[in-house]
Backbone as a ProteinNet text record, in pm:
[ID]
protein_1_A
[PRIMARY]
HIITILADDFGWADVGFHRDPPIRAVKTPHLDHLCKKEGLELDRHYVFKFCSPTRTAFNSGRNPIHVNVLNINDCYANPKDPIGGYMGMPRNMTGIAQKMKKGGYSTHMMGKWHVGMATPQHSPRGRGYDTSLHYFDGANDYWTSVSGRCGREQITDLWATDKPAKYLNNSRSCNQHNQVAGCIYEDLMFLEELKFIINNHTEQQGPLFIYWTPHVVH
[TERTIARY]
1998.4	1966.1	1938.8	1973.7	1952.9	1880.7	1767.2	1694.9	1683.4	1738.4	1730.1	1633.3	1534.1	1437.2	1463.4	1491.9	1515.7	1403.3	1333.6	1221.4	1250.9	1247.1	1272	1152.7	1180.1	1076.6	957.8	983.4	878.8	867.2	758.6	744.6	729.8	767.3	759.2	617.4	518.3	378.8	313.2	393.4	338.6	335.1	353.6	342.2	241.1	171.7	67.3	116.5	239.8	286.5	326.8	320.4	339.7	207.8	96.7	-35	-115.3	-130.9	-208.9	-298.3	-427.8	-498.2	-476.2	-498.8	-481.3	-580.8	-542.5	-631.9	-646.2	-757.5	-787.1	-690.7	-636.8	-551.7	-414.3	-373.2	-239.7	-254	-235.3	-243.7	-119.6	-35.2	87.3	99.4	9.7	6.9	134.8	197.9	318.9	435.9	452.4	557.5	529.5	403.5	366.8	405.7	379.2	409.9	560.7	635.1	780.6	838.7	786.3	841.4	804.7	678.3	629.9	637.2	638.1	633.8	764.6	834.9	951.6	1081.4	1072.8	1192.4	1211.5	1291.2	1327.8	1321.4	1255.5	1249.6	1361.6	1446.1	1549.9	1491.6	1434.3	1361.6	1450.1	1580.8	1674.4	1777.1	1731.5	1819.4	1778.5	1864.4	1827.2	1907.9	1850.5	1917.4	1924.2	1989.6	2007.1	1877.6	1869.2	1746.4	1726.9	1831.3	1820.7	1837.9	1794.1	1795.6	1934.5	2009.7	2140.1	2237.4	2248.8	2336.6	2299	2169.6	2126.7	2173.3	2157.9	2195.6	2346.5	2421.8	2567	2617.6	2549.7	2588.3	2566.2	2450.6	2422.9	2523.9	2548.5	2635.8	2783.5	2823.1	2963.3	2988.3	2881.6	2899.2	2958.3	2947.8	3006.2	2899.5	2925.3	2837.1	2833.5	2715.8	2706.8	2809.3	2848	2942.8	3077.7	3104.3	3230.1	3216	3095.4	3072.5	3008.7	2887.5	2810.6	2695.3	2691.5	2581.2	2501.5	2525.5	2460.6	2375.9	2255.8	2170.6	2192.9	2317.5	2348.7	2313.9	2308.8	2280.1	2389.1	2348.9	2444.8	2549.6	2519.4	2610.4	2724.3	2713.7	2817.3	2942.7	3058.1	3183.7	3298.3	3399.1	3521.5	3634.2	3674.9	3777.7	3912.1	3933.1	4059	4060.9	3945.7	3935.8	3873.4	3954	3899.8	3848.2	3873.2	3828.6	3694.2	3684.6	3562.4	3494.2	3534.5	3480.3	3353.4	3282.4	3157.3	3044.2	2922.2	2807	2806.2	2771.9	2757.2	2875.5	2905.1	3006	3143.2	3246.1	3379.5	3429.4	3509	3549.7	3639.7	3708.7	3802.6	3737.4	3605.1	3535.2	3477.2	3485.1	3432.1	3283.5	3204.9	3061.5	3024.8	2909.5	2865	2849.2	2802.1	2784.1	2918.1	3024.1	3156.8	3200.8	3171.5	3204.8	3121.2	2992.7	2906	2949.2	2992.6	3040.4	3162.6	3251	3368.2	3327.2	3210.7	3159.3	3078.1	3071.6	3003.1	2859.4	2812.2	2673.8	2654.9	2535.5	2488.9	2419.3	2462.6	2419.3	2332.2	2220	2125	2062.3	2031	1973.9	1861.3	1753.4	1645.1	1580.9	1555	1491.7	1575.7	1567	1637.5	1782.3	1878.1	2020	2066	2090	2125.9	2250.3	2346.7	2474.2	2588.5	2554.9	2656.1	2640	2684.2	2671.4	2776.8	2877	2974.2	3061.8	3092.7	3177.8	3116.8	3159.3	3110.4	3136.8	3242.2	3275.2	3170.2	3095.6	2991.6	2859.7	2846	2719.6	2699.5	2577.4	2557.1	2654.3	2677.8	2773.2	2912.9	2951.7	3082.4	3096.7	2984.6	2986.9	2964.5	2959.4	2957.1	2828.4	2726	2600.6	2607.4	2576.3	2579.8	2480.1	2359	2255.6	2184	2122.1	2040	1936.3	1822	1720.7	1695.3	1737.3	1742.4	1728.8	1708	1726.2	1832.2	1916.3	2031	1995.5	1908.2	1885.8	1801.6	1777.7	1699.1	1552.1	1504.2	1363	1346.4	1245.5	1204.3	1052.5	995.4	851.1	811.7	705.8	661.8	617.3	578	522.9	616.9	685.8	771.4	919.3	954.9	1094	1176.5	1109.1	1178.8	1231.9	1356.4	1420.1	1492.1	1419.6	1480.4	1503.5	1583.3	1611.3	1760.2	1801.1	1933.2	1907.3	1911.4	1869.2	1719.9	1680.6	1539.3	1493.4	1587.9	1555.2	1528.3	1420.5	1393.3	1486.4	1529.9	1620.1	1538.4	1550.1	1485	1584	1553.1	1645.1	1594.3	1617.7	1584.5	1688.9	1758.2	1876.3	1870.9	1918.5	1932.1	2081.3	2129.6	2270.7	2358	2414	2506.8	2460.4	2329.9	2278.8	2135.5	2088	1949.3	1849.1	1746.7	1642.1	1533.7	1571.7	1477.9	1358.9	1379.5	1272.9	1159.6	1184.1	1083	1021.3	1069	1019.4	873.9	793.8	655	646.9	531.2	503.6	503	544.3	544.2	402.3	304.1	164.7	112.4	187.7	144.4	156.7	54.2	58.6	-48.8	-62.2	-156.2	-299.8	-331	-467.7	-483.1	-375.6	-380.2	-305.6	-366.7	-305.8	-361.5	-336.9	-386.6	-299.4	-341.3	-264.6	-122.5	-25.1	114.4	181.4	102.6	157.7	182.2	306.5	342	400.8	341.9	390.7	532.8	621.5	763.5	792.3	727	753.1	711.3	612.9	575.1	687.6	757.2	873.7	979.6	1005.1	1105.1	1060.8	932	880.2	890.7	857.4	866.8	1011.4	1103.8	1246.4	1289.8	1243.3	1273.8	1224.7	1101	1044.3	1116.3	1156.1	1229.3	1363.4	1434.2	1564.1	1547.4	1448.4	1427.1	1382.6	1286.6	1230.6	1327.4	1424.8	1519.7	1655.8	1663.9	1791.4	1811.8	1936.1	1969.4	2073.4	2082.6	2178.9	2321.6	2345.3	2479.2	2527.8	2435.1	2470.7	2506.2	2499.1	2529	2410.2	2423.5	2312.5	2285.6	2164.5	2122.8	2145.1	2193.8	2193.1	2119.2	2003.5	1920.1	1903.8	1925.6	1906.7	1791.9	1674.8	1550.9	1509.7	1504.7	1474.4	1355.9	1234.2	1115.8	1106.3	1047.6	1027.2	911.8	816.2	697.5	735.1	653.8	669.7	743.1	864	943.3	949
2381	2293.2	2375.1	2318.6	2386.2	2291.2	2336.2	2259.6	2347.9	2301.2	2372.9	2299.2	2371.1	2313.9	2374.8	2289.1	2336.9	2286.8	2379.4	2343.9	2388.8	2293.6	2322	2391.4	2490.8	2555.4	2603.6	2648.8	2699.5	2849	2891.1	3029.9	3129.7	3256.4	3362.8	3377.1	3357.4	3375.8	3246.8	3142.8	3014.4	2998.3	3106.8	3104.7	3209.9	3181.9	3271.8	3410.5	3420.5	3551.3	3643.8	3594.9	3681.6	3708.8	3671.2	3691.9	3790.7	3910	4012.5	4083.8	4056.6	3973.7	3824.9	3740.5	3595.7	3536.2	3424.8	3354.5	3209.8	3147.2	3011.8	2909.4	2936.5	2838.3	2823.4	2921.8	2917.7	2930.2	2819.7	2819.1	2750.8	2826.5	2772.7	2825.1	2784.6	2843.7	2822.6	2706.1	2680.2	2765.1	2775.6	2860.9	3007.3	3044.9	3183.2	3215.1	3121.7	3143	3152.6	3062	3064	3195.6	3242.4	3364.1	3489.1	3500.5	3625.1	3629.8	3513.4	3510.4	3466.1	3371.5	3312.8	3329.2	3373.2	3377.3	3508.6	3502.5	3620.3	3586.2	3669.2	3649	3727.2	3657.8	3722.4	3744.2	3861.4	3882.7	3933	3934	3962.9	3849.3	3729.6	3612.4	3526	3511.9	3444.7	3317.2	3225.6	3100	3084.9	2979	2958.2	2909.1	2919.2	2884.9	2734.6	2653.9	2508	2445.4	2320.2	2257	2211.2	2140.8	2090.8	2202.6	2310.9	2419.8	2481.6	2493.4	2545.6	2455.1	2325.3	2228.5	2221	2226.3	2223.8	2353.3	2465.2	2591.5	2587	2535.2	2526.7	2435.6	2319.3	2222.1	2261.5	2343.4	2384.7	2522.2	2603.2	2739.1	2832.1	2793.9	2873.5	2914.1	3023.1	3065.3	2956.9	2928.9	2822.3	2832.5	2954.8	2970.1	2906.7	2887	2826.8	2678.4	2625.6	2485.7	2407.9	2450.2	2373.3	2458.8	2483.1	2562.6	2481.9	2350.3	2265.9	2158	2138.9	2029.3	1909.1	1864.4	1758.5	1620.6	1523.3	1385.5	1331.7	1251	1194.6	1107.1	1055.8	963.5	1035.2	1165.5	1238.6	1249.2	1230	1238.2	1272.1	1336.6	1367.1	1287.4	1176.1	1090.8	1160	1272.4	1344.5	1434.2	1447.5	1532.8	1453.5	1381.2	1298.9	1379.4	1509.3	1594.2	1658.3	1729.3	1802.5	1756.1	1641.3	1594.4	1513.8	1529	1455.8	1554.8	1507.3	1590.9	1622.7	1746.1	1781.8	1859	1835.7	1911.6	1844.4	1918.5	1860.5	1794.1	1690.7	1607.9	1681	1786.2	1854.7	1964.2	1980.6	2082.9	2023.9	2099.1	2055.8	2087.8	1992.5	2012.4	2074.8	2140	2206.1	2106.7	1983.6	1884.8	1843.6	1842	1811.5	1917.8	2042.4	2152	2144.7	2111.3	2102.4	1988.6	1877.7	1765	1806.4	1884.1	1931.2	2022.2	2086	2172.6	2098.3	1965.4	1884.8	1850.7	1884.5	1856.9	1713.5	1662.7	1537.3	1573.9	1516.8	1564.1	1460.4	1506.8	1415.4	1483.2	1401.2	1453.3	1362.1	1421.4	1341	1416.2	1342.3	1402	1388.7	1488.3	1488.8	1534.3	1459.1	1491.6	1575	1514.5	1582.7	1668.4	1619.9	1689.2	1602.7	1491.4	1401.4	1260.2	1162.4	1022.1	933.1	993.1	915.6	828.2	874.1	800.1	809	722.7	734.9	873	939.2	1072.4	1175.9	1148.1	1239.7	1222.1	1116.4	1082.8	1167.4	1165.8	1237.3	1192	1061.4	1012.9	1067.8	1067.1	1118.8	1267.7	1338.3	1482.3	1519.2	1419.4	1450.9	1425.8	1370.5	1342.6	1205.9	1202.9	1077.1	977.6	1024	937.9	1014.8	939.5	1003.1	903.7	955.1	880.9	968.1	922.6	1013.8	941.5	1020.4	971.7	1059	997.3	1066.4	1158.3	1113.5	1179.1	1306	1371.9	1494.3	1471.9	1350.5	1318.1	1166.9	1122.6	982.5	977.6	858.5	845.6	858.4	936.1	959.1	831.5	729.6	608.2	488.5	473.5	355.4	387.3	515	560.7	523	488.3	452.1	577.8	567.4	679.1	626	609.5	564.6	414.4	374.4	232.6	208.7	88.1	38.9	-83.5	-65	-172	-194.1	-315.9	-346.5	-330.5	-310.3	-303.9	-161.1	-141.8	-11.4	13.2	135.6	172	228.9	168.4	219.8	308.2	436	533.9	579.6	497.8	532.3	466	546.3	500.1	536.8	444.5	468.1	480.1	600.6	634.5	576.8	457.9	404.9	273.4	245.8	122.4	143.6	61	74.9	58.7	142.8	136.5	38.8	-86	-185.6	-207.4	-189.8	-211.9	-109.5	-2.4	100.6	99.7	13.1	13.1	-29.3	52.2	17.3	-83.3	-142.8	-226.6	-139.6	-197	-121.7	-87.9	-147.9	-118.4	7	59.5	180	302.1	384.7	510	604	718.8	819.7	767.3	674	621.8	485.1	435.1	304.3	312.9	381.2	402.7	301.7	175.3	69	57.6	-26.9	-48.2	-90.3	-27.6	-58.8	37.1	118.5	220	348.2	388	505	613.7	730.6	844.7	878.2	901	915.9	1029.6	1142.9	1254.1	1222.4	1133.6	1091.3	1009.4	929.9	855	951.5	1058.5	1155.5	1228.3	1260.4	1327.4	1237.3	1110	1016.5	999.8	999.2	990.1	1114.1	1229.4	1354.3	1349.5	1306.4	1300	1195.8	1084.7	980.5	1034.4	1106.2	1162.3	1260.3	1348	1448.8	1384.2	1293.1	1233.1	1140.9	1086.9	993.7	1056.8	1186.7	1254.6	1277.9	1264.7	1287.5	1398.8	1458.8	1566.4	1517.4	1390.4	1334.1	1331.8	1339.7	1338	1475.5	1576.9	1711.9	1776	1899.2	1965.8	1901.4	1921.5	1863	1959.4	1906	1977.6	1889.6	1937.6	1859.9	1935.7	1865.2	1918.1	1839.4	1903.6	1837.8	1898.2	1814.1	1862.7	1784.8	1824	1748	1733	1622.1	1595.6	1679.9	1711.1	1783.6	1918.7	1968.5	2088	2051.5	1996.6	1967.2	1817.4
2188.1	2076.4	1950.1	1834.8	1707	1611.7	1559.3	1456.8	1333.3	1221.9	1095	1003.3	950.3	856.7	719.2	621.4	485.6	396	330.4	243.6	101.2	9	-132.7	-197.3	-279.7	-362.4	-280.2	-160.7	-71.9	-95.2	-157.6	-201.1	-86.7	-113.6	-14.1	39.6	-45.1	-4.7	42.2	65.4	108.9	260.2	332.6	479	522	631.4	677.8	714.9	770.3	816	700.4	577.8	461	388.3	450.9	391.1	474.8	424.3	494.2	392.8	396.5	495.6	470.9	572.4	556.9	458.1	397.4	306	351.4	315.8	361.2	302.7	184.2	115.7	179.9	259.2	320.7	471.9	541.5	687.2	743.4	810	870.5	1013.6	1101.8	1237.2	1317.3	1305.1	1384.1	1335.4	1202.3	1148.5	1180.3	1175	1209	1353	1442.5	1584.3	1606.5	1539.7	1554.3	1505.1	1393.2	1332.9	1412	1450.4	1509.7	1661.9	1726.1	1872.4	1936.8	1873.8	1939.5	1861.3	1736.8	1654.4	1582.7	1478.1	1401	1253.7	1176.2	1031.4	963.7	887.9	808.4	669.2	645.9	520.3	406.9	426.9	319	307.8	341.4	339.4	221.7	121.5	-1.7	-23	-98.5	-131.1	-282.8	-328.4	-470.6	-534.3	-666.4	-737.7	-756.3	-732.2	-742.5	-605.2	-593	-459.9	-415.8	-500.5	-457.7	-420.7	-500.2	-458.8	-325	-297.7	-168.5	-55	-73.5	31.4	51.2	-58.7	-44.6	19	-10.6	51.1	202.1	243.7	387.4	456.6	398.9	464.9	462.1	366.1	357.5	417.6	430.6	479.7	375.8	247.2	139.9	39	-31.2	-139.2	-246.1	-305.1	-405.2	-518.1	-557.5	-667.6	-634.4	-505.7	-463.2	-428.1	-442.6	-405.6	-520.9	-558.7	-656.1	-705.9	-835.9	-892.4	-994.2	-998.3	-1097.5	-1031.8	-1083.5	-1039.2	-1131.6	-1142.2	-1237.3	-1181	-1270.6	-1231.8	-1140.3	-1042.3	-946.7	-1014.7	-1132.4	-1200.2	-1272.1	-1291.3	-1362.2	-1275.8	-1337.9	-1263.2	-1358	-1304.5	-1377	-1312.8	-1373.8	-1312.6	-1295.2	-1364	-1350.8	-1227.4	-1160.4	-1041.4	-926.5	-847.7	-738.5	-619.7	-616.9	-505.6	-534.8	-644.5	-676.6	-803.3	-853.7	-980.7	-970.2	-860.2	-839.9	-812.2	-831.2	-799.4	-649.5	-615.2	-474.6	-419.9	-294.7	-220.9	-234.4	-276.5	-290.7	-161.9	-178.2	-64.5	34.7	-11.1	78.4	161.4	149.7	226.7	354.7	461.8	591.2	600	652.4	666.9	800.1	804.5	927.6	1041.8	1010.3	1116.9	1177.6	1098.2	1151.5	1251.6	1218.6	1310.7	1437.9	1423	1540.4	1631.4	1573.3	1654.8	1737.3	1676.5	1750.6	1865.5	1850.8	1957.2	2061.1	2049.7	2149.9	2117.5	1998	1960.1	1913.5	1937.5	1878.9	1748.1	1635.7	1504.4	1433	1377.6	1313	1191.4	1091.4	967.1	923.3	870.1	814	698	587.8	471.2	345.8	260.9	132.3	150.1	98.3	110.2	-9.7	-123.7	-249.1	-236.2	-157.1	-139.2	-191.3	-253.4	-306.8	-253.5	-335.3	-295.1	-359.9	-425.8	-501.9	-413.8	-293.6	-200.7	-60.8	32.4	170.3	231.1	184.7	234.8	195.4	87.2	42.1	118	193.8	260.7	386.2	443.5	569.9	679.9	691.1	791.2	761.8	634.7	597.1	620.2	626	648.8	794.9	883	1025.8	1100	1032.9	1102.8	1171	1300.2	1375.4	1318.4	1289.3	1230.5	1120.5	1032.5	929	879.2	841.1	765.6	644.8	526.1	413.2	280.2	174	38.3	-26.4	-109.6	-166.7	-282.8	-370.1	-498.6	-484.2	-597.6	-595.9	-570.2	-595.5	-573.6	-570.2	-501	-506.1	-486	-496.1	-482.2	-335.5	-309.7	-171.5	-101.4	-177.8	-116.2	-126.9	-238.6	-257.2	-241.3	-234	-225.3	-348.3	-457.3	-580.8	-649.1	-697.8	-766.8	-890.3	-998	-1122.4	-1128.1	-1226.1	-1250.1	-1273.7	-1248.3	-1285.3	-1371.7	-1504.6	-1593.8	-1579.7	-1546.9	-1528.7	-1384.3	-1294.3	-1152.1	-1107.1	-1032.4	-973.9	-855.2	-838.9	-730	-614.7	-497.2	-376.9	-302.7	-294.1	-236.5	-100.2	1.1	140	228.3	308.7	381.3	528.8	611.5	755.4	784.7	794.2	815.4	704	722.6	621.9	559.6	567	505.9	458.3	366.8	319.9	433.9	435.3	538.7	494.2	473.3	421.4	514	642.6	739.7	727	650.3	631.3	491.3	404.9	267.3	258.6	193.8	166.2	52.5	39	-76.9	-202.1	-315.3	-440.7	-486.4	-421.8	-457.7	-388.8	-293.3	-221.7	-312.1	-312.7	-387.8	-334.7	-397.5	-350.1	-346.4	-435.1	-444.5	-377.1	-320.1	-253.6	-120.5	-25	105.5	206.2	178.2	264.9	388.8	480.6	603.5	568.9	634.6	608.4	513.4	442	352.4	432.6	444.1	525	435.2	439.2	362.1	405.2	307.8	339.7	437.1	419.9	511	654.3	670.5	804.2	867.3	786.9	837.2	890.3	814.4	857	984	992.2	1110.6	1233.4	1218.7	1330.9	1375.8	1280.1	1314.9	1392.2	1349	1419.1	1563.4	1582.7	1718	1802.7	1741.3	1814.8	1864.9	1778.5	1817.2	1933.2	1923.4	2028.5	2159.1	2151.1	2272.3	2344.3	2273.5	2334.8	2363	2342.5	2366.4	2516.4	2562.4	2703	2714.4	2832.8	2855.3	2837.1	2866.2	2853.4	2708.4	2613.8	2472	2418.1	2504.1	2460.7	2392.7	2348.1	2278.7	2143.1	2092.5	1964.9	1849	1738.3	1610.8	1510.9	1464	1371.9	1240.9	1132.2	997.1	934.9	927	882	747.9	645.6	511	455	487.8	445.2	293	251.5	109.3	54.3	136.9	93.9	31	-55.8	-138.7	-266.9	-254.2	-374.4	-398.9
[MASK]
++++++++++++++++++++++++++++++++++++++++++++++++++++++++++++++++++++++++++++++++++++++++++++++++++++++++++++++++++++++++++++++++++++++++++++++++++++++++++++++++++++++++++++++++++++++++++++++++++++++++++++++++++++++++++

């Protein structure tokens, strides 16, 4: 099984295993254990300075300069270029989840996408993920999942694979200062989806490939 965790704007000194001596403000015991006891730290492995180029690079397996180096608005498009004229990853590029599916993996994604949304081919499903619980844009509200407006209407950016995740939408009254019953923090939704996928997975479904991109930090 493979689980990839992508964290936006997560600083080098924001993990406990880079703090010697340790400080009270930074405690990451699970990441520390994974890095020092069960895994390997690639301390010369760098990513791009913006979030969308990093995500398109991971999903395409290409250097950002060959995929996307701009954090442009999702609405920008070049009608003269139907292949690469949209924000995110060009349509003619193969995604990592598509390759994993060919290798027999069950593929799932949860969290921030930001790899494109202009066509169904740009979506997580279009890029090879069997299921996803995600938001498309660069950011949305942690409590209401609102991401901008369309005219007078607020846009709710929370999706379950290929349709709106309306069953998970909080009340618009939910916020950091109004966490009443029924208000669920968005990253908790992604975490619960992750645990559901893992706990309900069977050997008959093949090995798991999970791409988890928490909203927290960025």
